[in-house]
XYZ file of C-alpha atoms in Angstrom:
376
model
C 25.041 -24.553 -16.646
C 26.799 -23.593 -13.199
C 25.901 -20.299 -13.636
C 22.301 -21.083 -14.846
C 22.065 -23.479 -11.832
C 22.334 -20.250 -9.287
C 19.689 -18.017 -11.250
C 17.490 -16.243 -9.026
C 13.317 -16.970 -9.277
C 13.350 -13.239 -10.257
C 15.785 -11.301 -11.752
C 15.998 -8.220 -9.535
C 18.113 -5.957 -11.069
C 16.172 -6.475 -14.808
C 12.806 -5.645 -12.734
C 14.591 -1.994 -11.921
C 15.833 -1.847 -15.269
C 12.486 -2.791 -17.152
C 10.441 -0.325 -14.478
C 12.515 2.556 -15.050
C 12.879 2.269 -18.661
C 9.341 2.136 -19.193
C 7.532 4.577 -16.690
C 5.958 7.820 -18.093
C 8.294 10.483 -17.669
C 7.195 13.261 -14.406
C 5.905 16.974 -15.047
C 7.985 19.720 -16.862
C 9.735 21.396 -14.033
C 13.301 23.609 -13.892
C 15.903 22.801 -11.847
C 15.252 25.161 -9.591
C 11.632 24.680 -8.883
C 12.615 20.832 -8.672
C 14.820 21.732 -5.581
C 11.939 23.669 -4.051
C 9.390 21.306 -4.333
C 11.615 18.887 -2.251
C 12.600 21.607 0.355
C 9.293 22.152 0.457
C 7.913 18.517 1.133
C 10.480 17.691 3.782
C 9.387 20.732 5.373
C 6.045 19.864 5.333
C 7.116 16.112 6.635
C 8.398 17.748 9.230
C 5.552 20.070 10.477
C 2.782 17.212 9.838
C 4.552 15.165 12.446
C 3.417 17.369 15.370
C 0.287 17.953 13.653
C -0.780 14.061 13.763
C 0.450 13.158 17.122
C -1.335 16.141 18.335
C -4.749 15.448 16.833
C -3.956 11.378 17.136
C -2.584 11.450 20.525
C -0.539 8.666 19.075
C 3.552 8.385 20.277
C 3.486 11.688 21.810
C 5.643 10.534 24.433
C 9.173 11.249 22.315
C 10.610 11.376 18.628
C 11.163 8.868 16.121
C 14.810 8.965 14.077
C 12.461 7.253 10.595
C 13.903 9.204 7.502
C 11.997 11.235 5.077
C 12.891 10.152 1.736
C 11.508 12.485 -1.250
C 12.365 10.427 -4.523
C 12.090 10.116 -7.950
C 9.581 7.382 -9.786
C 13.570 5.748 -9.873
C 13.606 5.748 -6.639
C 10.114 4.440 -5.419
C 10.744 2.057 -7.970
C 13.848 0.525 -6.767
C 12.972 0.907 -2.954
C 9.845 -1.155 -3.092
C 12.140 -3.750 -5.796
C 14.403 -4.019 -2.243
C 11.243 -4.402 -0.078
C 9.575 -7.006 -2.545
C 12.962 -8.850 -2.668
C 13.206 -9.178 1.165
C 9.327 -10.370 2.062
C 9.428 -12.838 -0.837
C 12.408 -14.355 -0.205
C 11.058 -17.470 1.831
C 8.432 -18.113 -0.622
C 11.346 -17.791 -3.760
C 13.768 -19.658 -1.345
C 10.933 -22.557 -1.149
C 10.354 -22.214 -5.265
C 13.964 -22.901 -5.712
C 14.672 -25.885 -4.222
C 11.125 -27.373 -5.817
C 13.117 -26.301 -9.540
C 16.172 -27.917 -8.377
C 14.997 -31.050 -8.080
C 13.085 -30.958 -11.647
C 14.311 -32.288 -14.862
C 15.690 -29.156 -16.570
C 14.663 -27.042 -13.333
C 17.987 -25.078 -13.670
C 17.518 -23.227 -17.678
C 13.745 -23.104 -17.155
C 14.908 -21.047 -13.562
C 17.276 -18.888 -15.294
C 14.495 -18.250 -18.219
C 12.198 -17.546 -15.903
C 13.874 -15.300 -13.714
C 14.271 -13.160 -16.276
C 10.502 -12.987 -17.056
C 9.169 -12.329 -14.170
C 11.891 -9.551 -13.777
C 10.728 -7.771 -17.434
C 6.551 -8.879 -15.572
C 7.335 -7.076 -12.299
C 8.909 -4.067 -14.138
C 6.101 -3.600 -16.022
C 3.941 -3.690 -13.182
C 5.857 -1.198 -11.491
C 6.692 1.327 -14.101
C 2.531 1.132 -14.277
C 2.482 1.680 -10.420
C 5.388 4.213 -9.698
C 3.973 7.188 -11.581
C 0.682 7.028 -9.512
C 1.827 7.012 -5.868
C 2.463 9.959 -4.015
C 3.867 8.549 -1.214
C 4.243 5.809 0.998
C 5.475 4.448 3.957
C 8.098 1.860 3.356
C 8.988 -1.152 6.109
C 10.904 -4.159 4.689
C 13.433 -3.060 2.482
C 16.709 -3.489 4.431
C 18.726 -0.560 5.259
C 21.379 0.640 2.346
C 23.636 3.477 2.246
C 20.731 4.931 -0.571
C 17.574 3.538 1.647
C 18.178 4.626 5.272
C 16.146 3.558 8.363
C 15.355 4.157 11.712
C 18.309 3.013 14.051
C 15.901 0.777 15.770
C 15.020 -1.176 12.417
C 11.432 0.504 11.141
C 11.559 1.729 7.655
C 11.348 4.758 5.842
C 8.883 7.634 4.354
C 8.567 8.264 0.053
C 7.077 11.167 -1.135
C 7.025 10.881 -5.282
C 8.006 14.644 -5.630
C 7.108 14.170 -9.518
C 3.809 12.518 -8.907
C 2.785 15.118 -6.306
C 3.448 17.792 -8.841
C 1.141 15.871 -11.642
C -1.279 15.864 -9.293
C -1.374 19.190 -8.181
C -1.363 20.505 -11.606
C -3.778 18.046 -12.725
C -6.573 19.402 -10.226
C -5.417 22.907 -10.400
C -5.461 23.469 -6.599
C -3.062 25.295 -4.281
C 0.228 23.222 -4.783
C 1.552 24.090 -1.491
C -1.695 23.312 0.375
C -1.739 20.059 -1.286
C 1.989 19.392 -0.612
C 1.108 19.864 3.373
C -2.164 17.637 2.535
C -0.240 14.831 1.157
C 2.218 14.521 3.966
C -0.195 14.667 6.703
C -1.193 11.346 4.925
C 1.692 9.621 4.818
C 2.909 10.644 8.273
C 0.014 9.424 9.621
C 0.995 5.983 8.690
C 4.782 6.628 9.291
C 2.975 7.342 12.895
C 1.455 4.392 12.936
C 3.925 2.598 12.672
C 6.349 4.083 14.755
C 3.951 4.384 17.557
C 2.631 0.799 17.231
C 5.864 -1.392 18.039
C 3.657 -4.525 17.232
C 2.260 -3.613 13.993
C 5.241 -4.391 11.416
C 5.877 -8.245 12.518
C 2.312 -8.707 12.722
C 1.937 -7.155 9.091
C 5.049 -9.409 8.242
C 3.788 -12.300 10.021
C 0.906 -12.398 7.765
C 2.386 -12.035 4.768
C 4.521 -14.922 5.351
C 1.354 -17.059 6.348
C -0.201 -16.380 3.111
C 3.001 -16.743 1.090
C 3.520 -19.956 2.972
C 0.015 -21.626 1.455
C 0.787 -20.425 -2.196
C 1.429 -23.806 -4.343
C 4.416 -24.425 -5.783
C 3.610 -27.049 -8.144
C 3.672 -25.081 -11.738
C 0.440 -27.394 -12.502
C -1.623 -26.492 -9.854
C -1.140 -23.183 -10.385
C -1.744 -23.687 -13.885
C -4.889 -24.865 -13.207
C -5.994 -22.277 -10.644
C -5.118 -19.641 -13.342
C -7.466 -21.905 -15.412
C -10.382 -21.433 -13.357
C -9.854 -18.058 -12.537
C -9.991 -17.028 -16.463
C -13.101 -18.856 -16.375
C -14.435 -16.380 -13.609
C -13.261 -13.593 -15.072
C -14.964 -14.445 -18.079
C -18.369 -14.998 -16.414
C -18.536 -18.764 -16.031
C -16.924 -18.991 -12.355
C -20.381 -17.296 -10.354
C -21.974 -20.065 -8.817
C -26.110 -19.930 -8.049
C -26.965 -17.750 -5.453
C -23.979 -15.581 -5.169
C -23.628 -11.551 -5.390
C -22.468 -10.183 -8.476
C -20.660 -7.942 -6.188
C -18.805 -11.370 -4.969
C -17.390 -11.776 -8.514
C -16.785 -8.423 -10.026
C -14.940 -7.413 -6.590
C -12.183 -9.963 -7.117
C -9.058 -9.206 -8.947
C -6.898 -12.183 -10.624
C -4.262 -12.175 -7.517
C -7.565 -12.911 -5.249
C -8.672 -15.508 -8.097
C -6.020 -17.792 -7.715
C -6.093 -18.105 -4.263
C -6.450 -20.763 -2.058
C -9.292 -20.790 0.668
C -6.801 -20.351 3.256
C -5.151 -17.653 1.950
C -8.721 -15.815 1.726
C -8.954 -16.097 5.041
C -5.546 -14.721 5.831
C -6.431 -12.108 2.945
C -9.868 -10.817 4.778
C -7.745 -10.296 7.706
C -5.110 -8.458 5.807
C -7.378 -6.464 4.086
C -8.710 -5.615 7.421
C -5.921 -4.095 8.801
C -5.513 -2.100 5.196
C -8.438 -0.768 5.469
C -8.316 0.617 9.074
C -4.380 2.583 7.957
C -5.321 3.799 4.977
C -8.497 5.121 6.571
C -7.334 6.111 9.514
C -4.848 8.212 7.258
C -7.998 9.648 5.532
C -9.637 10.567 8.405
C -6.697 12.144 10.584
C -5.359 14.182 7.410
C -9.485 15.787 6.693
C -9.487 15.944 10.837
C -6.148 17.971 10.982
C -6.293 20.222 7.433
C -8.828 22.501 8.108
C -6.858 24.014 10.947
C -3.678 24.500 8.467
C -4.824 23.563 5.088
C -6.755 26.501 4.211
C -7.958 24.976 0.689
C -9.091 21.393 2.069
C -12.123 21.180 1.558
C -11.642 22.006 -2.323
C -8.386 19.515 -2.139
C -10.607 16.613 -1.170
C -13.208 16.941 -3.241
C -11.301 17.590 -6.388
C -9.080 14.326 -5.179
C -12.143 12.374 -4.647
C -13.325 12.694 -8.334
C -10.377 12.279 -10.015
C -10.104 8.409 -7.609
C -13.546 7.804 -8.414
C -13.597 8.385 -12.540
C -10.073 6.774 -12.946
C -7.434 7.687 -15.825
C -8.950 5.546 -18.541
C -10.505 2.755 -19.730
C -7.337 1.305 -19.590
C -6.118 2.049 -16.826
C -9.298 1.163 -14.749
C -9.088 -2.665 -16.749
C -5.282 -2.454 -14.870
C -6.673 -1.590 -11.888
C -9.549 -4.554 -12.090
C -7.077 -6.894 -13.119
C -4.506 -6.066 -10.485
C -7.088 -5.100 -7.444
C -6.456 -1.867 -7.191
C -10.326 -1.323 -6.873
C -9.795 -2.756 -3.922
C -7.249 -0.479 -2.313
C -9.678 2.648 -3.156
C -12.495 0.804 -1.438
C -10.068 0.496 1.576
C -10.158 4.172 1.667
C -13.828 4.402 1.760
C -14.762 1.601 3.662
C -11.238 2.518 6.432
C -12.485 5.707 6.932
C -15.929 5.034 7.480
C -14.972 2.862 10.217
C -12.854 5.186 12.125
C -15.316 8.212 12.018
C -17.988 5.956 13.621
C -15.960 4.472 15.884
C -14.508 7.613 16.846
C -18.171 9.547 17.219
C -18.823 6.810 19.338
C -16.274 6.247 22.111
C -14.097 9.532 21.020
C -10.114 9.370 19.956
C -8.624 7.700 22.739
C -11.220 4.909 22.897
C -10.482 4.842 19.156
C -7.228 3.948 20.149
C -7.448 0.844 21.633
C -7.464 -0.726 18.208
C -3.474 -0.670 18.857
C -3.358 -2.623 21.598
C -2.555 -5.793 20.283
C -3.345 -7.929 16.823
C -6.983 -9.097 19.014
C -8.152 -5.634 18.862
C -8.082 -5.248 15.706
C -11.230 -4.952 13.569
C -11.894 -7.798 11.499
C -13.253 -7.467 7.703
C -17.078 -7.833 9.107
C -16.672 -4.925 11.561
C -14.763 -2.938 9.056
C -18.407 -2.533 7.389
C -20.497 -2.993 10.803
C -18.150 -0.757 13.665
C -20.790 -1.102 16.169
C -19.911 -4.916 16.495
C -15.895 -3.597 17.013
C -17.340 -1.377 19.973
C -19.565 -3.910 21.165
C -15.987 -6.398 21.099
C -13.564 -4.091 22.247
C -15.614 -1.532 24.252
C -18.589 -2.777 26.245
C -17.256 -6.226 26.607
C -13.915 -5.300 27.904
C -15.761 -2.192 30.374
């Protein structure tokens, strides 16, 4: 029982263990062309950097010490296992001493912990062999996850998953290497360049962790109704079907306040991940020769999916969500920027009140109208 008593709310280490036992082995490759294709992508890391600031005019002013991390599925796995474990740890801090206090609280802990490790594995063997990369900011620094002296965090690039890809849409693989990194170092830009941006990111999280219910009844019950909207019985009169069929089963179980700190998140989402659309289309025709061909193909293959299955995953776990973030991101950005040009553009990183919220995501006239003409 005295070891029982100190079980974790998840068990970590059987998370990494389930995750990398299960995910889909990467492409066929020889050693050799293994150590190329990283070579390769830390070469293109490197060139992209000038590339973005240039065409950004984002932290041109010096350099940035963030590592480039190219990785295995392993690796992205157990990276974002670190990052998970550090963001949830109030919320699982808070969940502990509410099961500490319960009748039996310490075997149903130590059962538990272990399934949500083997659930979170699951999700991420799913997860890790469709990223390509990502820009990683809350796992702490380790001797195998290195940051930026000043704190920051750290760039992935999936080498395996880049390779699938690649091969999967039959287009130049170095072109699409240099296409994919201009991506992600747009965001390791943003971040670097936007002192402000990771604690506010943080800061939200916690807010929204902070109004998630504890009690394993109430969230028994919110479960509860949200089967009953995914089955069709939650739409009330007079709403969208859009309103219903958008929602995943995280967004189901939500409180109202955490909506609202959700639309705001989702916000900011949308503007990085479209921002990164937009600057990596802006800057690849000028040294992606095959671009054009790149973003098409890429656009099909996100809009049809995998499979039936895997598009009932995505449903289920909002991933639909993230690819409208894309859309809907990018959209934004070329407006606003065809409106007041880059540098007006870039007043959206002045502080948390510039940025767009969810309604001027999808209406970037009334961001202008906020942040522009108002201000001038």
């Amino acid at each position: 029982m005295t070891s029982i008593r100190g079980a974790e709310m998840v068990d970590w280490n059987l998370a990494v263990a389930t995750a990398t036992r299960l995910v889909r082995p990467g492409p066929e490759v020889s050693r050799d062309e293994a150590r190329a294709v990283v070579a390769e992508l830390r070469r293109h890391a490197k060139s992209s950097e000038e590339h973005v600031r240039s065409f950004t005019r984002m932290g041109t002013e010096g350099t940035h010490d963030t590592p480039v991390l190219v990785v295995d599925r392993a690796g992205w796995v157990r990276a974002n296992v670190a990052g998970f474990r550090e963001i949830l740890k109030p919320l699982l801090d808070k969940m502990q001493d509410k099961r500490g206090s319960s009748p039996g609280g310490a075997v149903l802990g130590a059962v538990g912990g272990k399934v949500t490790g083997v659930e979170l594995g699951m999700l991420l063997s799913f997860l890790a062999s469709r990223v390509l990369g990502q820009y990683e900011t809350f796992a702490p620094p380790t001797r195998d996850l290195p940051a930026a002296a000043s704190g920051g965090g750290r760039l992935l690039l999936v080498a395996p998953n880049i390779v699938h890809v690649e091969r999967e849409l039959e287009v130049d693989p170095h072109d699409f290497r240099l296409w994919v990194c201009l991506h992600e170092e747009t965001h390791r830009t943003q971040f670097t360049a936007v002192p402000w941006l990771r604690d506010h990111l943080e800061g939200e999280i916690q807010s929204f962790l902070g109004e998630t219910e504890v009690d394993p009844m109430t969230v028994l019950e919110r479960v509860r109704e949200a089967a009953q909207s995914l089955a069709g019985g939650g739409r009330t009169e007079g709403e969208g079907e859009e309103a219903e069929e958008g929602r995943s089963l995280v967004e189901l179980v939500q409180t109202p306040a955490q909506r609202e700190i959700l639309a705001r998140l989702t916000a900011v989402m949308s503007l990085l991940e479209g921002h990164a659309d937009f600057v990596m289309d802006g800057v690849g025709p000028d040294v992606v020769p095959s671009v054009a061909e790149i973003r098409e193909k890429f656009q099909q293959r996100r809009a049809r999916g995998a499979s039936r299955l895997d598009q009932a995953l995505r449903k289920l776990l909002g991933l639909d969500a993230k690819l409208r973030q894309y859309r809907d991101g990018e959209r934004f950005v070329r407006a606003v920027v065809d409106e007041v040009g880059m540098d007006g553009f870039n007043r959206v990183w002045t502080s948390p009140n510039t940025l767009p919220t969810k309604a001027e995501i999808a209406k970037p006239a009334d961001w202008v109208a906020r942040v522009h003409r108002k201000g001038d």
